Short mmCIF file of C-alpha atoms in Angstrom, two decimals:
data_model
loop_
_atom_site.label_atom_id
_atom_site.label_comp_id
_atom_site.label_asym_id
_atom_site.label_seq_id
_atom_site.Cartn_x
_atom_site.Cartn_y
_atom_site.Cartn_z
CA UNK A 7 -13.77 -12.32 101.22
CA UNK A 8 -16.03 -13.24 104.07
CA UNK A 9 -14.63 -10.85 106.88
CA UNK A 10 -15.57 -10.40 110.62
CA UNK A 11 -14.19 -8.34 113.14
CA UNK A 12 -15.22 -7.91 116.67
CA UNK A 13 -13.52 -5.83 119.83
CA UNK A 14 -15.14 -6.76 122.90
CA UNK A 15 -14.39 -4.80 126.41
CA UNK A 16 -15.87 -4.99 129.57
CA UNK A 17 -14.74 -4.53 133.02
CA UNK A 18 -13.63 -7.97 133.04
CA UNK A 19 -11.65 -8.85 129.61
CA UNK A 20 -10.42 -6.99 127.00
CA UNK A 21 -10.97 -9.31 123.27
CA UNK A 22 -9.80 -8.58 119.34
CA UNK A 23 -10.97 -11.23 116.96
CA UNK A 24 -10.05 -11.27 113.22
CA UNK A 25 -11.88 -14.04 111.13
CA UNK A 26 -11.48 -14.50 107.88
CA UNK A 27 -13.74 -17.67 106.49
CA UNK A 28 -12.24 -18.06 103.21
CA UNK A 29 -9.05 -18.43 104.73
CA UNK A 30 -5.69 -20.86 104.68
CA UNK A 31 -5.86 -21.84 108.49
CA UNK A 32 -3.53 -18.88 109.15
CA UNK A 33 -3.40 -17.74 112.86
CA UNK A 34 -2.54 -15.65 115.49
CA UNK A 35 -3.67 -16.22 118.87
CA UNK A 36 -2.23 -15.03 122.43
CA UNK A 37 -5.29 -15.93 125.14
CA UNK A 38 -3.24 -16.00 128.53
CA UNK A 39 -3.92 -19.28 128.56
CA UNK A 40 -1.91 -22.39 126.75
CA UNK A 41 -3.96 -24.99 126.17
CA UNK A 42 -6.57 -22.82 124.84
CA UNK A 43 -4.33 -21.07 122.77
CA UNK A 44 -3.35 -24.37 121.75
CA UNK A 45 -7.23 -25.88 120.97
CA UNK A 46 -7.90 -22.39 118.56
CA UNK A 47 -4.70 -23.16 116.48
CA UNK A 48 -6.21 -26.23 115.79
CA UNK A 49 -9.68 -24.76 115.20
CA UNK A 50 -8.14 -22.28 112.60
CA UNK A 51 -5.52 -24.99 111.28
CA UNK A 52 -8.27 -27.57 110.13
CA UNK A 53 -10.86 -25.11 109.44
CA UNK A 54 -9.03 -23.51 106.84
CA UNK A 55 -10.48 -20.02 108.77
CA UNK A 56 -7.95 -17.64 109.26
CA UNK A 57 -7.72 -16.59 113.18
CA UNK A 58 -6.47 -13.35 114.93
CA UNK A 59 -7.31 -13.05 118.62
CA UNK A 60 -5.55 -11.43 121.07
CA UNK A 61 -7.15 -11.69 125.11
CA UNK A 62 -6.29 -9.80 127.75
CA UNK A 63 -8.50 -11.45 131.01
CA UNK A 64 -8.83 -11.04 135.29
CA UNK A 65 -6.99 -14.52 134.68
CA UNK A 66 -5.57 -13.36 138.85
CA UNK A 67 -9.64 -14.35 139.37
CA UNK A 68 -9.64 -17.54 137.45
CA UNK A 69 -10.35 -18.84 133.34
CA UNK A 70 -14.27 -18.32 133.30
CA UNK A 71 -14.13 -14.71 132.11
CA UNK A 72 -11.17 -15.30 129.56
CA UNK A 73 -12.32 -18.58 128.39
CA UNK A 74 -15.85 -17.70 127.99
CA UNK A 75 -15.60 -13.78 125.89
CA UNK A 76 -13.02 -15.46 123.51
CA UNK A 77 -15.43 -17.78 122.80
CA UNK A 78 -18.24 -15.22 122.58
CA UNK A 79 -16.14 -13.05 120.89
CA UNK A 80 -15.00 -15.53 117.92
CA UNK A 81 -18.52 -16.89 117.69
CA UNK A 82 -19.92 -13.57 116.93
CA UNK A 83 -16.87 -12.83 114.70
CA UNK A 84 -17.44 -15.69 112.45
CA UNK A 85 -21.23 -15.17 112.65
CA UNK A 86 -20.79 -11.09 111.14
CA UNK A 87 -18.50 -12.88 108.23
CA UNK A 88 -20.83 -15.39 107.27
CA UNK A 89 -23.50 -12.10 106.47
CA UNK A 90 -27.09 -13.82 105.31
CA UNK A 91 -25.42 -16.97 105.18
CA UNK A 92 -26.46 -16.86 101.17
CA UNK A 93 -24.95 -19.75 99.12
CA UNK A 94 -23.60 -21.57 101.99
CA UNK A 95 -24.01 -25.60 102.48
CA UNK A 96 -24.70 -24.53 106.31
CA UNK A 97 -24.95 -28.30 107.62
CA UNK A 98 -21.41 -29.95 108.42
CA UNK A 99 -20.31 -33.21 110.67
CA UNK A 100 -16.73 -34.56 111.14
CA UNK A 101 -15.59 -37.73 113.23
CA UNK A 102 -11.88 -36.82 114.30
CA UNK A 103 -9.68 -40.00 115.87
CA UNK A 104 -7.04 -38.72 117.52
CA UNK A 105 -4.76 -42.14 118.39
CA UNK A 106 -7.14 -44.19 120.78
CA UNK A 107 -9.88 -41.19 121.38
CA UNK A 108 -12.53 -40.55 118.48
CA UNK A 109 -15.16 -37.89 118.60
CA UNK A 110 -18.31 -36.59 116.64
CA UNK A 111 -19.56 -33.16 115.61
CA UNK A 112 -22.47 -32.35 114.19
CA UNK A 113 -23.44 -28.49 113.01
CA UNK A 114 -26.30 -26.30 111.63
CA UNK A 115 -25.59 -22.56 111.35
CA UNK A 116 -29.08 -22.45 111.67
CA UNK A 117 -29.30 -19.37 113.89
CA UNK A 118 -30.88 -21.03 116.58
CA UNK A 119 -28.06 -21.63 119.10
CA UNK A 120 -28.22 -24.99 121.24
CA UNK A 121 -25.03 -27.09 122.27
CA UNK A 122 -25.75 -30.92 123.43
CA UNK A 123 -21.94 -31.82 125.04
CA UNK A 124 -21.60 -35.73 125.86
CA UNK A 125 -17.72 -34.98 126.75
CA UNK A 126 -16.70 -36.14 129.98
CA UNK A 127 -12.61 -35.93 131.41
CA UNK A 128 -11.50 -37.42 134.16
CA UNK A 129 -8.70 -34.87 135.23
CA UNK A 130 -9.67 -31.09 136.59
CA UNK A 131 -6.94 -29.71 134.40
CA UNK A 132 -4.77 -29.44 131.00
CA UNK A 133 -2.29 -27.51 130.81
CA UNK A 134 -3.23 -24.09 132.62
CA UNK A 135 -6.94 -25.07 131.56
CA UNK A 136 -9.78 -26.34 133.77
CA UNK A 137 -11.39 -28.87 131.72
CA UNK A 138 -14.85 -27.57 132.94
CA UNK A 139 -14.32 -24.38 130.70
CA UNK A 140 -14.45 -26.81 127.69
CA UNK A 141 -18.15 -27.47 127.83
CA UNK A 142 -18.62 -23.58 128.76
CA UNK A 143 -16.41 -22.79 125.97
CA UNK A 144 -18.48 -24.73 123.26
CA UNK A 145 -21.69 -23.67 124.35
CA UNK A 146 -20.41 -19.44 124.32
CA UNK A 147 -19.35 -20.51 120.97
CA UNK A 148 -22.60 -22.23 119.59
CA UNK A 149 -24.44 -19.17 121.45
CA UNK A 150 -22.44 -16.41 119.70
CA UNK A 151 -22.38 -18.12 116.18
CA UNK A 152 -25.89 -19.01 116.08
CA UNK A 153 -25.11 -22.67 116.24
CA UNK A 154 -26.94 -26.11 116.80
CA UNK A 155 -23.73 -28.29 117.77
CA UNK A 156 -23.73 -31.47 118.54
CA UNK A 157 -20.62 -32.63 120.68
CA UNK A 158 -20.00 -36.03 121.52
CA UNK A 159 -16.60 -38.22 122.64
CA UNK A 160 -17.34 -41.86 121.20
CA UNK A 161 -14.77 -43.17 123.37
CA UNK A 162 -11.39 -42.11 124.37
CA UNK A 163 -9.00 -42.38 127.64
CA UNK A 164 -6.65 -39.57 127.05
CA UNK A 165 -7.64 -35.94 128.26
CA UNK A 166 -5.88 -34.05 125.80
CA UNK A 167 -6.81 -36.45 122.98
CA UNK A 168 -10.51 -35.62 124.08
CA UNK A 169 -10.18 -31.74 123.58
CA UNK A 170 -8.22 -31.56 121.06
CA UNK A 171 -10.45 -34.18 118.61
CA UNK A 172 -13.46 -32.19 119.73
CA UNK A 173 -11.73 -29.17 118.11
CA UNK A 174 -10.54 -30.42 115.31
CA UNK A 175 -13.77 -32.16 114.53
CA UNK A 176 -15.72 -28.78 114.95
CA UNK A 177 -13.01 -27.03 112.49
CA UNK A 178 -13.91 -29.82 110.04
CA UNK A 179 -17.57 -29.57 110.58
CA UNK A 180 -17.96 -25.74 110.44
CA UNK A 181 -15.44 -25.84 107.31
CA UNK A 182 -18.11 -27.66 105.67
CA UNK A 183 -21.07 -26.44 107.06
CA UNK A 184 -19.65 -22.52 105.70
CA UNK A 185 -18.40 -23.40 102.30
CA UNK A 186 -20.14 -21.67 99.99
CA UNK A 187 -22.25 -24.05 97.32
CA UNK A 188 -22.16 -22.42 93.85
CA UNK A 189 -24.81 -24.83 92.88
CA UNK A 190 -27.37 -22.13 94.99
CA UNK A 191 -25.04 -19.38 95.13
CA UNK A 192 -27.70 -17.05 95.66
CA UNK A 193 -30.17 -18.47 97.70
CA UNK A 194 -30.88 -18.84 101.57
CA UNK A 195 -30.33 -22.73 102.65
CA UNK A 196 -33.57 -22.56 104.25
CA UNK A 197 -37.85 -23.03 103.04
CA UNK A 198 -38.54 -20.07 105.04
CA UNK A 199 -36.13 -17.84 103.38
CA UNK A 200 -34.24 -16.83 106.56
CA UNK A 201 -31.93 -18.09 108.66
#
């Protein structure tokens, strides 16, 4: 079982994460904050990743803090499971249509992180959530994971719709991108050996 764990405390948030990669999309997640509570469910759902976190945040300041260790904090999680990435197929992409909205992910745990975002929303909130943490979200993620994610929204008119295709079509992508390929079960997906 491909198993990470990760407590991260600072003056400003207090984070458990639990990933388990070879998972059944079981979860467990209690952020302070709906909508984003809302957006991992579907990360562990369609991801097949089992997901434990429990946030305590200054949420009296605002979301940035909360929004942004959670993401660091489940990044590096899944990062510590996924070991010397051995055997996996480490490149994954998903389009996800959610009713009129449809949007694109493209991944490469190739341990160089980078995040391009062509998301845009046209209302300052969901939920409890300030849709400018989304981008800020994505990128902690892709930072912590040692991601090159690709993030785009083809075309879509609903705010919700938005986030929650671009979630489900990064569970989709990174459940591809981290299955394990027996056919080089013991070798590095990389010519340099590394990743």
């Amino acid at each position: 079982m491909r198993i990470g764990t990760v407590h991260r405390a600072t003056a400003e948030t207090s984070i458990d994460v639990r990933v388990v990669l070879d998972g059944t999309g079981i979860y467990s997640i209690s952020t302070g904050i709906g909508f984003l509570d809302h957006m991992l469910e579907q990360l562990s759902r369609h991801s097949l990743i089992d997901l434990d976190v429990k946030t305590v945040g200054d949420l009296h300041v605002d979301q940035h803090h909360s929004v942004e260790d959670t993401a660091l904090a489940i990044g590096e999680s899944i990062k510590q499971a996924l070991g010397d990435k051995r055997g996996i197929a480490r490149y994954g992409e998903a389009h996800s249509p959610m009713d009129e909205t449809l949007t694109r992910v493209a991944l490469d745990i190739s341990g160089r992180p980078f995040l391009v975002w062509k998301v845009e929303f046209t209302s300052a909130k969901l939920g409890d959530m300030d849709t400018e943490m989304f981008e800020h979200w994505f990128h902690s993620f892709a930072q912590a994971a040692g991601l090159t994610l690709h993030v785009e929204c083809l075309y879509g008119a609903n705010n919700h719709h938005i986030a929650e295709s671009a979630f489900k079509a990064l569970a989709r992508s990174l459940r591809q991108a981290a299955t394990l390929d027996v056919r080089k079960a013991d070798s590095i997906p990389s010519t340099k050996g590394v990743l």
